[in-house]
XYZ file of C-alpha atoms in Angstrom:
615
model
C 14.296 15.944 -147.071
C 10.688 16.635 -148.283
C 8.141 19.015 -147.799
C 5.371 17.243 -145.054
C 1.711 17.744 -146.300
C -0.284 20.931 -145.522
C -2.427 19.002 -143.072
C 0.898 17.832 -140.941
C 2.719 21.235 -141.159
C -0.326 22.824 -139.943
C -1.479 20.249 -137.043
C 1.454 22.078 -135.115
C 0.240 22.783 -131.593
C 1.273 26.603 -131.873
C -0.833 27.324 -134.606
C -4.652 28.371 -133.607
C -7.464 27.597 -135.949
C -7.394 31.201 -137.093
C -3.261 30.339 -138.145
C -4.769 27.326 -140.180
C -8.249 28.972 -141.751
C -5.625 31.803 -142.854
C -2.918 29.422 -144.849
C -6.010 27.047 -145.627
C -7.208 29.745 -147.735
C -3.523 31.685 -149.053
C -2.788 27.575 -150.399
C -6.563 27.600 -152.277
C -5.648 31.075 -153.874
C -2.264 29.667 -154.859
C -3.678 27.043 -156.483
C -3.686 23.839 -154.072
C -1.413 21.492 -152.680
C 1.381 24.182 -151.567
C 2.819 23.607 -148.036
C 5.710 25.739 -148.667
C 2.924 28.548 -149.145
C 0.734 27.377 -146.281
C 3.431 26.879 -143.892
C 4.740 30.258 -144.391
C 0.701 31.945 -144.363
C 0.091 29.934 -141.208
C 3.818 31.518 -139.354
C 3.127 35.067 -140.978
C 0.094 35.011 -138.857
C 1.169 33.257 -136.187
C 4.121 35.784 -135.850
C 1.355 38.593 -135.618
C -0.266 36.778 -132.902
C 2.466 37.251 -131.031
C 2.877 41.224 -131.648
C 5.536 40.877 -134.089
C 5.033 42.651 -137.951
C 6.749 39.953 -140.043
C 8.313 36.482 -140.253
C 11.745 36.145 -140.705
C 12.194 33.194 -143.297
C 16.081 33.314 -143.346
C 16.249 32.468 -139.787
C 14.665 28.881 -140.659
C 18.473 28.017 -141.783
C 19.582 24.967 -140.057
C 17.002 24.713 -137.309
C 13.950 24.050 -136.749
C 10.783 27.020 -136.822
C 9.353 25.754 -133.927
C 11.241 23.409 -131.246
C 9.798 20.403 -129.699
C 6.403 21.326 -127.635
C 5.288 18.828 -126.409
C 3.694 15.796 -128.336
C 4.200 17.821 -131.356
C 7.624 17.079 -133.418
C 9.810 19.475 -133.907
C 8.783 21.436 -137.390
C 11.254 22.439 -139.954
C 12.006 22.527 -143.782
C 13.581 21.024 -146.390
C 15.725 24.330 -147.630
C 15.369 28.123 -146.893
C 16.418 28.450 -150.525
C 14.167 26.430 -152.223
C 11.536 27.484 -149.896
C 12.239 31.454 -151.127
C 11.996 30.544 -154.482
C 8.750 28.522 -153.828
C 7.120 31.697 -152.428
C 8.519 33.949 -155.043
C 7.112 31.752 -157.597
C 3.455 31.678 -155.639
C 0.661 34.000 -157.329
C 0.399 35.068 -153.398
C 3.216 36.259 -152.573
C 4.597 40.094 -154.022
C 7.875 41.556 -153.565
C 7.800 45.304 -151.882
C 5.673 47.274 -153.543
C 3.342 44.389 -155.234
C 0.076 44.014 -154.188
C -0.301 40.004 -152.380
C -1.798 39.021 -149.968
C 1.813 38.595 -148.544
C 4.853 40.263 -149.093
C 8.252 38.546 -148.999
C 11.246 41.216 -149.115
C 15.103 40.813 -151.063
C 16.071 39.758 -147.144
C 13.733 36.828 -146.452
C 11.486 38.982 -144.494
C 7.771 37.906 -144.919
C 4.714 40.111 -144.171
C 1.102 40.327 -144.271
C 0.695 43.095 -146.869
C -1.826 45.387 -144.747
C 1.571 45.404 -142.138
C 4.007 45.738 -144.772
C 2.147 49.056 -145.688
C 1.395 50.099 -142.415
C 5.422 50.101 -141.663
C 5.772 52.136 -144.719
C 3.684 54.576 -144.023
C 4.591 55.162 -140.460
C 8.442 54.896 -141.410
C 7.302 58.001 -144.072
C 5.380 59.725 -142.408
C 7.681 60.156 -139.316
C 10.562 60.596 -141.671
C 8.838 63.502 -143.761
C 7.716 64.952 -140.310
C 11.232 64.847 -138.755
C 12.426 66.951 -141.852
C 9.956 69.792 -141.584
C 10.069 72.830 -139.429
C 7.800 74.839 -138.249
C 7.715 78.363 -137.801
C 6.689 80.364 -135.243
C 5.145 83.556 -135.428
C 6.643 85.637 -132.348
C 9.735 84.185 -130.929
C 10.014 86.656 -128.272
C 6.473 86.206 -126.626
C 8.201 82.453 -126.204
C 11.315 83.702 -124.348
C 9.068 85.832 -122.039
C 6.257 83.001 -121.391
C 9.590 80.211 -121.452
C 10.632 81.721 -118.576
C 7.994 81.903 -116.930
C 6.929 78.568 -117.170
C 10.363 77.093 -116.623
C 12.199 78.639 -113.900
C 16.264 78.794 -114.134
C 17.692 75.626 -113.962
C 21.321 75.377 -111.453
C 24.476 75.718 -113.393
C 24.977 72.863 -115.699
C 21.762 71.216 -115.332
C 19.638 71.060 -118.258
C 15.661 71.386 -117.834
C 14.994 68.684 -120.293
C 10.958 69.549 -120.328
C 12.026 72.580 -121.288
C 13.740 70.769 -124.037
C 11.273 68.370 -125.011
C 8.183 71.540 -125.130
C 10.403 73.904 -127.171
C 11.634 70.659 -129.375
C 7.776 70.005 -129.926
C 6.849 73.581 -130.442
C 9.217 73.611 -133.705
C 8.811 70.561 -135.354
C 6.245 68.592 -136.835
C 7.454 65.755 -134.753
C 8.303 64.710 -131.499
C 8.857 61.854 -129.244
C 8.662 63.143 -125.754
C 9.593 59.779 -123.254
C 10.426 59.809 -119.757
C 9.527 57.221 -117.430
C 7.194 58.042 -114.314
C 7.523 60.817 -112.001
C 9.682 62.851 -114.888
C 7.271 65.542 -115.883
C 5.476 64.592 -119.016
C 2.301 65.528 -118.518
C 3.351 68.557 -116.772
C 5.746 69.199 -120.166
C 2.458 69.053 -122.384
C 0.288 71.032 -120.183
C 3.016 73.943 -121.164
C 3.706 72.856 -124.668
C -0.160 73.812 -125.095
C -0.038 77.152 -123.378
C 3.161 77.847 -125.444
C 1.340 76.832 -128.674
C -1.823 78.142 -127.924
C -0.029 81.855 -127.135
C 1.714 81.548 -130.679
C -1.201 80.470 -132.341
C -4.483 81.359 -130.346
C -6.371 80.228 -133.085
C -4.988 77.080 -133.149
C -6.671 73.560 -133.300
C -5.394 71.051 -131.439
C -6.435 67.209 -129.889
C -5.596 65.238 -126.969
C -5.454 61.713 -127.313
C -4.481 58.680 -125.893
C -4.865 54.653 -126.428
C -7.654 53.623 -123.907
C -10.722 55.493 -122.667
C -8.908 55.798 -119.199
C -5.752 57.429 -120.565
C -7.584 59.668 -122.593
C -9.289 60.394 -119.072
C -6.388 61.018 -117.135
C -4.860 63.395 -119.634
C -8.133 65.224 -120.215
C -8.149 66.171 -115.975
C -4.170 66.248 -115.725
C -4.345 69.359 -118.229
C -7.552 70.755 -116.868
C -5.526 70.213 -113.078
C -2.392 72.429 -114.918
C -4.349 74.669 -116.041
C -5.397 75.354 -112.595
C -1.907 75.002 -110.931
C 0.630 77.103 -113.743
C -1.994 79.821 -113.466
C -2.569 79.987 -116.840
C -4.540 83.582 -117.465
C -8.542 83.152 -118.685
C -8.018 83.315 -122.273
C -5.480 80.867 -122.482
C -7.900 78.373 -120.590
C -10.865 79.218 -122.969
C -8.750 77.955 -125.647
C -7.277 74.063 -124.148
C -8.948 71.378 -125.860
C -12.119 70.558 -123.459
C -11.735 66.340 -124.148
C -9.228 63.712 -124.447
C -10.351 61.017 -127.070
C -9.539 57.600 -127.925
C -7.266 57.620 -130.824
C -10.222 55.137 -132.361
C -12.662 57.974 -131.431
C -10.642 60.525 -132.537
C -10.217 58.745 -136.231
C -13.779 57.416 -136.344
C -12.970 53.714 -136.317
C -15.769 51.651 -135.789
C -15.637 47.549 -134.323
C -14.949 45.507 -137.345
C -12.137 47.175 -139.113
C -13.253 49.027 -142.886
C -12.269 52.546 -143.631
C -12.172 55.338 -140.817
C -13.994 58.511 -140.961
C -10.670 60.368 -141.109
C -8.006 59.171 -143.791
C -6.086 60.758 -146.922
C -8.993 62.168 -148.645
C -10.253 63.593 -145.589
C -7.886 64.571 -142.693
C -8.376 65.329 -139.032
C -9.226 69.128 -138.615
C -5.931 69.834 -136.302
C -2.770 71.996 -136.276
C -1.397 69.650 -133.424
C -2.095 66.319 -132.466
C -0.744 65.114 -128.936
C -1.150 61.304 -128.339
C -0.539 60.241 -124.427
C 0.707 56.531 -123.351
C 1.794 56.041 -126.888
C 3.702 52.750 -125.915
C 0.861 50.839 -126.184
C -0.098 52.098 -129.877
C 0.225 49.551 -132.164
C 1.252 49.995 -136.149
C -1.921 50.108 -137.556
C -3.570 52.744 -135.258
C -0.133 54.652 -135.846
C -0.589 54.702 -139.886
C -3.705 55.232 -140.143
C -3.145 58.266 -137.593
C -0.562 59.016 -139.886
C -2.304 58.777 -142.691
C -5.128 61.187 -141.314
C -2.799 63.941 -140.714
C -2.595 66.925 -142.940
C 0.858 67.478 -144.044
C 1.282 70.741 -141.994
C 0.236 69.225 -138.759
C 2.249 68.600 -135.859
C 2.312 65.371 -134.215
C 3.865 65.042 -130.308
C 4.275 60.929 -128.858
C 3.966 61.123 -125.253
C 4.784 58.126 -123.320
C 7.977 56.089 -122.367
C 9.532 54.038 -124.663
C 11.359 51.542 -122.592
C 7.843 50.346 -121.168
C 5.835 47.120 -122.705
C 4.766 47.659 -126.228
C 1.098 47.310 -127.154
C -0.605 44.037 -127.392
C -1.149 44.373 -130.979
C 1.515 44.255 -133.382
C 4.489 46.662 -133.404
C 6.557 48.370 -130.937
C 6.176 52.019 -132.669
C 7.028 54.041 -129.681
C 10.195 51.729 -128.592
C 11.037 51.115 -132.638
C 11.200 55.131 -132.620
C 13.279 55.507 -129.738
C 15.382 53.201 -130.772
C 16.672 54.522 -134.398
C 19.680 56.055 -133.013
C 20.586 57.695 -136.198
C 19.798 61.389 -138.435
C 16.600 63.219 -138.146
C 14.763 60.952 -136.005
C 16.806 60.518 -133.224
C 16.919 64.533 -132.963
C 13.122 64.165 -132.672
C 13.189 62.106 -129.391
C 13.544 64.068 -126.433
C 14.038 61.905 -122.815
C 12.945 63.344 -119.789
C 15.527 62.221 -117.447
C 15.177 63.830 -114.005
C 12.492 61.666 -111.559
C 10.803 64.165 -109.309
C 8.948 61.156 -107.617
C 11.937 59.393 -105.933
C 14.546 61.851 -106.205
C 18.576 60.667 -107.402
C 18.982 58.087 -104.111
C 15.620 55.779 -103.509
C 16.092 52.264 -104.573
C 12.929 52.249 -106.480
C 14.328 54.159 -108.801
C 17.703 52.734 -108.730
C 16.255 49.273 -109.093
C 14.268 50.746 -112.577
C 17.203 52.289 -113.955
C 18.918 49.357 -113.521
C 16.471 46.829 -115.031
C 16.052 49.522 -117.799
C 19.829 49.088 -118.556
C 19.977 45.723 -118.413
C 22.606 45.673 -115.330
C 22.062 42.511 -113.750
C 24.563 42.479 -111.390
C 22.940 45.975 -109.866
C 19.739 44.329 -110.248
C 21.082 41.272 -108.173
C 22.733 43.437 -105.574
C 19.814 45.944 -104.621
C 17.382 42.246 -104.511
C 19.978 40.939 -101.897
C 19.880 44.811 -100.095
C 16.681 44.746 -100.090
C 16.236 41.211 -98.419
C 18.402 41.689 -95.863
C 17.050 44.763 -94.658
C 13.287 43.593 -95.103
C 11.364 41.992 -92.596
C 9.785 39.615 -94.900
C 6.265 40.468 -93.478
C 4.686 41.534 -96.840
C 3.339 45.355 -97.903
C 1.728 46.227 -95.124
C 3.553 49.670 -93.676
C 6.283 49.681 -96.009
C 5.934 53.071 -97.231
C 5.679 55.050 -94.283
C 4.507 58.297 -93.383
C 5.836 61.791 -94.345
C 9.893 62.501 -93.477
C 9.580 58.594 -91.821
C 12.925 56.548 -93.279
C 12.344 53.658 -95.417
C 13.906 50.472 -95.581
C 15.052 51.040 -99.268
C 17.162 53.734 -97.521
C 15.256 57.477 -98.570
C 13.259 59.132 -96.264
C 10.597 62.044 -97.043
C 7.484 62.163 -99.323
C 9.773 62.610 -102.792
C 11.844 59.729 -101.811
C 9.217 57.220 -100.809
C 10.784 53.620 -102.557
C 11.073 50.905 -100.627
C 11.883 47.665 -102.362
C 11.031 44.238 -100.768
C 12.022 40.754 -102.274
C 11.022 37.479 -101.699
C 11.282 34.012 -102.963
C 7.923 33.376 -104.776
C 6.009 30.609 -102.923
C 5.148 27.492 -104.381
C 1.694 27.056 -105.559
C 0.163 25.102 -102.582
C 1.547 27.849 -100.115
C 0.470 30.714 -102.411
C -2.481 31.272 -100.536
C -1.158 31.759 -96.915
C 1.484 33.751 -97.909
C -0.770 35.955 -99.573
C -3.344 36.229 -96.132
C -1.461 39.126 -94.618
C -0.628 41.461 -97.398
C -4.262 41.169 -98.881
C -5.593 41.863 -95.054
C -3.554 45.064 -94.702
C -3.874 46.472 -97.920
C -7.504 45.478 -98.884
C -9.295 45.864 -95.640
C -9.208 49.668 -95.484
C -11.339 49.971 -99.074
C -13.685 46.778 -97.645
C -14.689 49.206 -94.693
C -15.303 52.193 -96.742
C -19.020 52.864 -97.162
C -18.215 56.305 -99.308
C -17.601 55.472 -102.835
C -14.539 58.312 -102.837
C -13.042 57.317 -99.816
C -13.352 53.427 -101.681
C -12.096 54.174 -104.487
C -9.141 56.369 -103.041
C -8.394 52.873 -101.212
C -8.114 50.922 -103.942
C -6.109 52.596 -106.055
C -3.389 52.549 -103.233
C -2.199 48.936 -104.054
C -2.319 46.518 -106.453
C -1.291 42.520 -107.216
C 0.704 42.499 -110.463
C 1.159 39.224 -112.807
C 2.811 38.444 -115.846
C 0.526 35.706 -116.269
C -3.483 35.411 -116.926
C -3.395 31.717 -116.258
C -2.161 29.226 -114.178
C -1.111 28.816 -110.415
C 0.532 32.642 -110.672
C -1.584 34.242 -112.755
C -4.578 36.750 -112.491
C -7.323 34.462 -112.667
C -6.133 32.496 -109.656
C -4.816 34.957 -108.022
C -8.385 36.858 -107.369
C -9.880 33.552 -106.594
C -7.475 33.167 -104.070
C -7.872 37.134 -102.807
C -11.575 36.049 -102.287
C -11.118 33.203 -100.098
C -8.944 35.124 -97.728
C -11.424 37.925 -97.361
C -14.760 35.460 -97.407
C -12.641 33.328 -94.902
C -12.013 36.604 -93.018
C -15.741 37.385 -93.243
C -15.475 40.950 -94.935
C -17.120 39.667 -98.378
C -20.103 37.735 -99.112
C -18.854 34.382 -100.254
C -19.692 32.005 -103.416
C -21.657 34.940 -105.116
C -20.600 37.005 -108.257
C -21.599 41.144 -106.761
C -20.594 41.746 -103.321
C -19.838 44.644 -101.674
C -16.361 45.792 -101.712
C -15.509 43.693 -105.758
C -13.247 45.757 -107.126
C -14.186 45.489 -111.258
C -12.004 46.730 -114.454
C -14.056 47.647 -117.274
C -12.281 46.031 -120.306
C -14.709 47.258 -123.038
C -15.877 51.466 -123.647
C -19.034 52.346 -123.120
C -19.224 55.267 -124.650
C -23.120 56.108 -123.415
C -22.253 55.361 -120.029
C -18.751 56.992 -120.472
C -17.456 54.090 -119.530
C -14.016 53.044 -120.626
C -11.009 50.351 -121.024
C -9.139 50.609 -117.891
C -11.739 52.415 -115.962
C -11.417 51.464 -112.378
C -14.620 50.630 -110.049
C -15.733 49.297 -106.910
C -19.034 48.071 -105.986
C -21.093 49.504 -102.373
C -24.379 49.596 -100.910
C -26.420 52.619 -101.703
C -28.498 54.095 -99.281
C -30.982 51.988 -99.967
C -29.054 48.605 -99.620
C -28.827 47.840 -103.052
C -25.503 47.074 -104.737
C -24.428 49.707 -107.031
C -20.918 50.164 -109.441
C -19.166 53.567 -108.397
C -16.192 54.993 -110.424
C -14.655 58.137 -110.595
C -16.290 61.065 -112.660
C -13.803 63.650 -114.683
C -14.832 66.394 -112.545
C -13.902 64.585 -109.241
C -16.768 63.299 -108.351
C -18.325 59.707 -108.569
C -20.560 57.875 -111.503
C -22.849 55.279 -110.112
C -24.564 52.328 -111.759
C -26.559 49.510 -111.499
C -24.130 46.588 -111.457
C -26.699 45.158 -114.978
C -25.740 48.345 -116.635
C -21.952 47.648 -116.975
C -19.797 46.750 -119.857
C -17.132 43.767 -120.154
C -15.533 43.948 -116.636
C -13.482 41.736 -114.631
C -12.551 41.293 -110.854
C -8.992 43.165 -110.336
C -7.983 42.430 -106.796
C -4.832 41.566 -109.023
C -4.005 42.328 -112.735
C -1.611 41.897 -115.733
C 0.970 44.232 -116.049
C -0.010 44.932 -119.582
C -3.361 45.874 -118.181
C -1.785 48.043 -115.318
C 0.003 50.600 -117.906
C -1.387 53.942 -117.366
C -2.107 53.475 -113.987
C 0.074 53.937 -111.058
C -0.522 52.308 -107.061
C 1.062 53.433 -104.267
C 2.579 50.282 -103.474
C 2.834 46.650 -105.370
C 2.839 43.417 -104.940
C 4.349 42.036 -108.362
C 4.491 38.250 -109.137
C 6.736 36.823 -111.207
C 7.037 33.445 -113.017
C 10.071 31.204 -112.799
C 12.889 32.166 -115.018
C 11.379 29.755 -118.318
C 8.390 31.870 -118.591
C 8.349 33.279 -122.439
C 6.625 36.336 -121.200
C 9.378 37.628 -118.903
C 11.097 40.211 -120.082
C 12.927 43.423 -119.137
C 9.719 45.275 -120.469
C 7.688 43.560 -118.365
C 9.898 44.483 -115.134
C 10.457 48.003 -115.585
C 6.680 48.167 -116.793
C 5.962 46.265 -113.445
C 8.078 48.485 -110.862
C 8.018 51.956 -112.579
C 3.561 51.364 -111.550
C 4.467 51.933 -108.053
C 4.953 55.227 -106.863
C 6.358 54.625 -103.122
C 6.690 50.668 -102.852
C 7.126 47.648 -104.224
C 7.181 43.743 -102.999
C 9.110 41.702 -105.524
C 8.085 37.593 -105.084
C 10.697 36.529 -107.496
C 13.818 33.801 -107.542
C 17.122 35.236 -107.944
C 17.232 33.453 -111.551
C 13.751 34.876 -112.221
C 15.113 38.713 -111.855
C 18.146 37.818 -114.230
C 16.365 36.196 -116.508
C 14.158 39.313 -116.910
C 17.082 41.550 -116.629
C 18.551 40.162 -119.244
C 16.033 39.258 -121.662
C 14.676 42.385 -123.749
C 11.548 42.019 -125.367
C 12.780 41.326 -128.952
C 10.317 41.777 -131.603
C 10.231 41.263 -135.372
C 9.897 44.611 -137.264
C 11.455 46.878 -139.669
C 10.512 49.828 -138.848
C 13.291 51.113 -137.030
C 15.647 50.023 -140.101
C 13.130 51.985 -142.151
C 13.852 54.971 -139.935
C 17.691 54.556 -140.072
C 18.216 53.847 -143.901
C 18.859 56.883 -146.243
C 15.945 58.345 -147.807
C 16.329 56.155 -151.263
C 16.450 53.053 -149.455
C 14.342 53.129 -146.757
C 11.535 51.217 -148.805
């Protein structure tokens, strides 16, 4: 068998034009006419694409890369050997340490060589930090203040914030993960007053992924503050802002060298970094990279959720390198003070999250017998009321509803009640908090951004039923009671990705954007003024991370979809905080169950190797 042209290789339908300029260009700096090169350039990138860090080359052995899709014949290559040697021999290609364009390791692993060095440094610096202690300057002024911050625990339970803040007050790293409802942020609010009290001089920065995390944290420490009592001082002396982690770094659109690096490193003791999931590896090294060597760095997030759109899955890659120094530095929350030990919510989480689908299967038939198949509308009851998922009482609020997913041409009706009941109470709101309050109490969750299930359809459809209903103006873009998502910051309007609006009437009659100020109050704007935005009557999941809804309504594709995964489940359910309405086939949930998100990357076998061979 021969090598196909460049031209053919690269005419494969899941390349983009970006795929093909790249390898265009890796085979002109190789010297011309080398498909072995361009194929691999063109996967390397295409791998990326897809939020993995590298392309396997080994696993090319007696199959085809890509399968049949469509039109397209299946691609494959003459000989994984022969293809190795190829690259090895190309002026573009480096082993480990050589500095190509790409980087093909001893095991057949191929990178881009800005990836292949952002693994190293992460793996290194997280390695280095794991090994370094730090030491406190009066350990008895922590017993007193530990005590008084964490209250006895009952005999042979183990207060794992406790854990996790006392972990993070001693090392130079930490991985703090819990899912929601098990403390975190209440765990960093006393980490800081624990730190601060050691070191009241101390310098120290909140930051998370997206504008709106950074947001959230900012007023979830400012609202601890308020409810631990912390004394006067203490509160003089808590970081006044969350940033982005691009703010915080001074990275500007485009890429080229932040303001903080090597030669000149962020001016903190501590760095605490909220929703870290959805990092990705090249915000994490250059983070990294900005850190003096004496700082202390604390992930905050949960590492079993969807990893970030960009490539890498640092958090989950940490959490997963069950081995030495770095497994000591993760610390899971485990207790859910949300749902309490019984609800099925939870139950149905923890059993996604394992990967049990036979318990998964078994609550999804509970839950449908008990339902009454009439959608979301009352499910979570009020105060002490019992709950079909079986709890009853304000910490225990989970009910769990399945159904069948419709097929596309009923999609619509089946959708009229639930968006009635749970959209109608924001529609008739006229005060932007009281709006804005009802909105965030449900949601519509996809997996998809396209097609007959996915978000862009699914608003369109949400729009009909209320214009139908005669509570929105149809067949215009602004109407009173859109619901927008700002997808791009705004940093002069304090705007941010993630930020939540809805647009009103002001007193005048003029349509106006309202969203929710840090101090509790409400920012309003001329609808012109806004950034990117969407409609978000329903949303991805991957967009829903850092938010949480009272109830859900998630909707899944059938069981084929390559985007179902157990991520995307948990991810999914663990956004409601009382209820959720499952439209999902039986083969659909297993599917998911079953199916963890799998990506390329070696940085957790960089965190597991000994020291000498971790490069």
């Amino acid at each position: 068998m021969k090598w196909e042209t460049s031209e053919r290789l690269l005419a494969h339908s899941a390349f983009t034009e970006l795929d093909r300029h790249f390898a265009r260009l890796m085979e002109r700096l190789a010297g011309g006419d080398a498909p072995a090169v361009a194929l691999a350039a063109a996967l390397a990138s295409e791998r990326v694409r897809e939020g993995h860090t590298r392309f396997n080359v080994s696993d090319a052995t007696g199959h085809p890369v890509f399968c049949n899709d469509g039109d397209a014949p299946p691609l494959a290559v003459p000989d994984v050997k022969e293809w190795q040697v190829l690259l090895h021999a190309s002026p573009v290609v480096g082993r480990a340490g050589e500095l190509k364009p790409l980087v093909l390791d001893d095991a057949g692993r191929l990178y881009l060589h800005r990836l292949w060095e952002d693994e190293q440094t992460v793996a290194r610096g997280v390695r280095e930090r794991c090994g370094a202690a730090v030491e406190l300057r009066d350990e008895k002024l922590l017993a007193e203040s530990s005590k008084k911050y964490f209250p006895p625990s009952p005999p042979g339970e183990t207060d794992w914030q406790q854990v996790a803040a006392l972990a993070a007050l001693r090392n130079r790293f930490t991985v703090i993960s819990g899912g929601p409802g098990t403390g975190k942020t209440r765990t960093v609010g006393v980490l800081l007053a624990l730190w601060l009290e050691q070191s009241p001089a101390a310098r120290v920065a909140l930051a998370a992924p997206t504008g709106k995390a950074a947001a959230r944290l900012q007023e979830s420490v400012a609202g601890l503050a308020e409810t631990l009592k912390f004394p006067r001082a203490l509160n003089a002396r808590l970081p006044k802002e969350a940033k982005t982690l691009h703010r915080l770094l001074g990275l500007v659109p485009g890429g080229g060298e932040p303001k903080f690096n090597e030669k000149n490193p962020l001016p903190f003791d501590t760095v605490i970094v909220d929703e870290a999931s959805m990092v990705d590896l090249s915000v994490m090294a250059k983070l990294l990279r900005a850190l003096r060597p004496d700082a202390r760095l604390v992930l905050v997030g949960d590492k079993d959720q969807l990893a970030s759109v960009d490539a890498g899955a640092v958090l989950g890659d940490i959490g997963a390198a069950a081995g030495g120094v770095v497994a000591k530095a993760v610390v899971q929350l485990r207790k859910n003070f949300r749902f309490g030990a019984t609800g099925e919510l939870a139950a149905l989480s923890m059993a996604v999250n394992a990967g049990e689908v036979e318990r998964v299967q078994e609550i999804a038939r509970r839950a449908k017998a008990a339902g009454t198949g009439e959608g979301a509308k009352g499910r979570a009851g009020e105060q002490g009321e019992s709950l079909p998922g079986g709890g009853t009482g304000a910490s225990d609020m989970s009910a769990v509803i399945f159904r069948d997913a419709p097929a596309p041409a009923g999609l619509k009706t089946a959708l009229h009640a639930t968006v009635l009941a749970n959209f109608l109470p924001m529609l008739r709101e006229a005060d932007p908090a009281k709006a804005l309050a009802a909105l965030s109490r449900f949601r519509i969750l996809c997996a998809l951004r396209e097609g007959p299930l996915g978000v862009a359809n699914l608003n369109r459809l949400v729009e009909d039923i209320l214009a139908e209903a005669g509570v929105i103006e149809p067949g215009t873009r602004w109407y009173a009671g859109r619901p927008v998502l700002v997808t791009r910051n705004d940093h002069s309007l304090k705007l941010f990705n993630g930020d939540l609006g809805v647009v009103l009437h002001d007193d005048g009659g003029d349509l106006c954007a309202c969203f929710g100020a840090a101090d509790g109050g409400v920012k309003i704007f001329p609808p012109i003024r806004l950034p990117e935005h969407e409609t978000v009557f329903a949303m991805t999941v991957h967009k829903s991370q850092g938010s949480e809804f009272d109830e859900v309504l998630l909707i899944l594709p059938d069981a084929a979809s390559p985007v179902l995964s157990r991520e995307l489940l948990y991810t999914g359910l663990t956004r409601a905080r009382r209820s959720v309405e499952i439209w999902a086939g039986a083969e659909t949930l297993a599917a998911a169950t079953r199916r963890p998100l799998a990506r390329e990357s070696g940085l957790g076998e960089r965190l597991r190797a000994a020291p000498e061979t971790a490069k």
